[in-house]
Amino acid sequence: LCLVAPFTWAGFNVLYKREFGNLDPFSTIGVCLIIGSFVMIPFYSSAAGSLGEFSGSQWVWMIYTAIGGTVLAYYLWYWALQRLEANKTMSYNYAVPISALLWSWLVMGILPSSLSILGGVILVGGVYLTQTQRLVKRKGERFEFN
């Protein structure tokens, strides 16, 4: 599953950009959530029993996850996909671990390790490089820096 998911996600984004890029992002989210709900039906029975045991704060976080982490995030994703190339939009996936790191620090008080901070800096650098013009272009047999 871990090996297949990135390929299906990348394939979906390229297909969306090419075939459905003019659709309203909310419509796209709605269709994806409906399809995803059907895929999740086999797992519903094991999770449904624990919903009644949630505290008020857990419900708040669940609603935040549904609205902020799903609807808003995917709306922005499809909005960007309509305006940018698919490969440029995909590079923002690398911001997800940084976001998780920041939220775990702000919400749960978990201080990031120096290795996590270094990884975050490398990820930000990678996203920056993919969003800027090519640094190197081929000219004959040698490379020249712009």
Coordinates of C-alpha atoms in Angstrom, one line a residue:
L1 CA 0.0 0.0 0.0
C2 CA 2.8 2.4 0.8
L3 CA 4.4 1.8 -2.5
V4 CA 1.2 2.1 -4.5
A5 CA -0.3 5.2 -2.9
P6 CA 2.3 7.7 -4.2
F7 CA 1.8 6.4 -7.8
T8 CA -2.0 6.5 -7.6
W9 CA -1.9 10.0 -6.0
A10 CA 0.5 11.3 -8.7
G11 CA -1.5 9.7 -11.5
F12 CA -4.8 11.1 -10.2
N13 CA -3.3 14.6 -10.0
V14 CA -2.0 14.4 -13.6
L15 CA -5.3 13.0 -14.8
Y16 CA -7.2 15.7 -12.9
K17 CA -5.1 18.5 -14.4
R18 CA -5.4 17.1 -17.9
E19 CA -9.0 16.1 -18.0
F20 CA -10.9 17.8 -15.2
G21 CA -8.8 20.9 -14.4
N22 CA -11.7 23.2 -15.2
L23 CA -14.0 21.7 -12.5
D24 CA -14.9 23.7 -9.4
P25 CA -12.6 22.5 -6.5
F26 CA -15.6 22.0 -4.2
S27 CA -17.2 19.7 -6.8
T28 CA -14.0 17.7 -7.0
I29 CA -13.7 17.4 -3.3
G30 CA -17.4 16.3 -3.0
V31 CA -16.9 13.5 -5.6
C32 CA -13.6 12.4 -4.1
L33 CA -15.1 12.3 -0.6
I34 CA -18.1 10.3 -1.8
I35 CA -15.9 7.8 -3.6
G36 CA -13.6 7.6 -0.6
S37 CA -16.6 7.0 1.7
F38 CA -17.6 3.9 -0.3
V39 CA -14.0 2.6 -0.1
M40 CA -14.0 3.1 3.7
I41 CA -17.3 1.2 4.3
P42 CA -15.6 -2.1 5.2
F43 CA -13.7 -0.3 8.0
Y44 CA -16.8 1.6 9.4
S45 CA -18.0 -1.1 11.9
S46 CA -14.7 -1.2 13.8
A47 CA -14.6 2.7 14.2
A48 CA -18.3 3.4 14.7
G49 CA -18.5 2.0 18.2
S50 CA -15.9 4.4 19.6
L51 CA -17.6 7.6 18.4
G52 CA -19.9 7.7 21.4
E53 CA -16.9 7.7 23.7
F54 CA -15.4 10.9 22.3
S55 CA -15.0 13.9 24.7
G56 CA -16.0 17.4 23.6
S57 CA -12.4 18.4 22.8
Q58 CA -12.0 15.3 20.7
W59 CA -15.1 16.2 18.7
V60 CA -13.7 19.7 18.2
W61 CA -10.4 18.3 16.8
M62 CA -12.4 15.8 14.6
I63 CA -14.4 18.7 13.1
Y64 CA -11.3 20.8 12.7
T65 CA -9.7 17.8 10.8
A66 CA -12.7 17.4 8.6
I67 CA -13.0 21.1 7.7
G68 CA -9.4 22.4 8.0
G69 CA -7.5 19.2 7.1
T70 CA -9.8 18.0 4.4
V71 CA -12.2 20.5 2.9
L72 CA -10.0 23.6 3.1
A73 CA -6.7 21.8 2.4
Y74 CA -8.1 20.0 -0.7
Y75 CA -9.9 23.1 -1.9
L76 CA -6.6 24.9 -1.9
W77 CA -4.9 21.9 -3.5
Y78 CA -7.3 21.8 -6.5
W79 CA -7.3 25.6 -6.8
A80 CA -3.5 25.5 -7.1
L81 CA -3.6 22.5 -9.5
Q82 CA -5.8 24.6 -11.8
R83 CA -3.2 27.4 -11.8
L84 CA 0.1 25.6 -11.6
E85 CA 1.7 22.7 -13.4
A86 CA 1.0 19.3 -11.8
N87 CA 4.7 18.7 -10.9
K88 CA 5.0 22.1 -9.3
T89 CA 1.8 21.5 -7.3
M90 CA 2.9 18.0 -6.2
S91 CA 6.1 19.4 -4.7
Y92 CA 4.0 21.1 -2.0
N93 CA 3.3 17.6 -0.7
Y94 CA 6.7 17.8 1.0
A95 CA 5.3 20.6 3.2
V96 CA 3.0 18.1 5.0
P97 CA 5.6 16.7 7.4
I98 CA 6.7 20.3 8.2
S99 CA 3.1 21.2 9.0
A100 CA 2.7 18.1 11.2
L101 CA 5.9 19.0 13.0
L102 CA 4.7 22.6 13.6
W103 CA 1.3 21.5 14.8
S104 CA 2.7 18.9 17.1
W105 CA 4.9 21.6 18.7
L106 CA 2.1 24.3 18.9
V107 CA -0.7 22.0 20.0
M108 CA 0.9 19.2 21.9
G109 CA 4.1 20.9 23.1
I110 CA 6.4 18.3 21.4
L111 CA 9.7 20.0 20.7
P112 CA 11.2 19.0 17.4
S113 CA 14.6 17.4 17.4
S114 CA 17.5 18.9 15.7
L115 CA 17.4 16.2 13.0
S116 CA 13.7 17.0 12.4
I117 CA 14.5 20.7 12.0
L118 CA 17.3 19.8 9.6
G119 CA 14.9 17.6 7.6
G120 CA 12.4 20.5 7.5
V121 CA 15.0 22.9 6.2
I122 CA 16.0 20.4 3.5
L123 CA 12.3 20.0 2.5
V124 CA 11.7 23.7 2.3
G125 CA 14.9 24.0 0.2
G126 CA 13.6 21.3 -2.1
V127 CA 10.2 22.9 -2.5
Y128 CA 11.9 26.2 -3.2
L129 CA 14.1 24.7 -5.9
T130 CA 11.2 23.1 -7.6
Q131 CA 9.2 26.3 -7.6
T132 CA 12.0 28.5 -9.1
Q133 CA 13.3 28.4 -12.6
R134 CA 15.8 25.7 -13.6
L135 CA 19.2 26.3 -12.0
V136 CA 21.0 24.3 -14.6
K137 CA 20.4 24.0 -18.3
R138 CA 22.2 21.7 -20.6
K139 CA 24.3 23.3 -23.3
G140 CA 26.2 20.8 -25.4
E141 CA 28.2 18.4 -23.3
R142 CA 28.6 20.7 -20.3
F143 CA 26.3 22.3 -17.8
E144 CA 26.1 26.0 -17.1
F145 CA 24.5 27.7 -14.1
N146 CA 22.1 30.5 -14.8

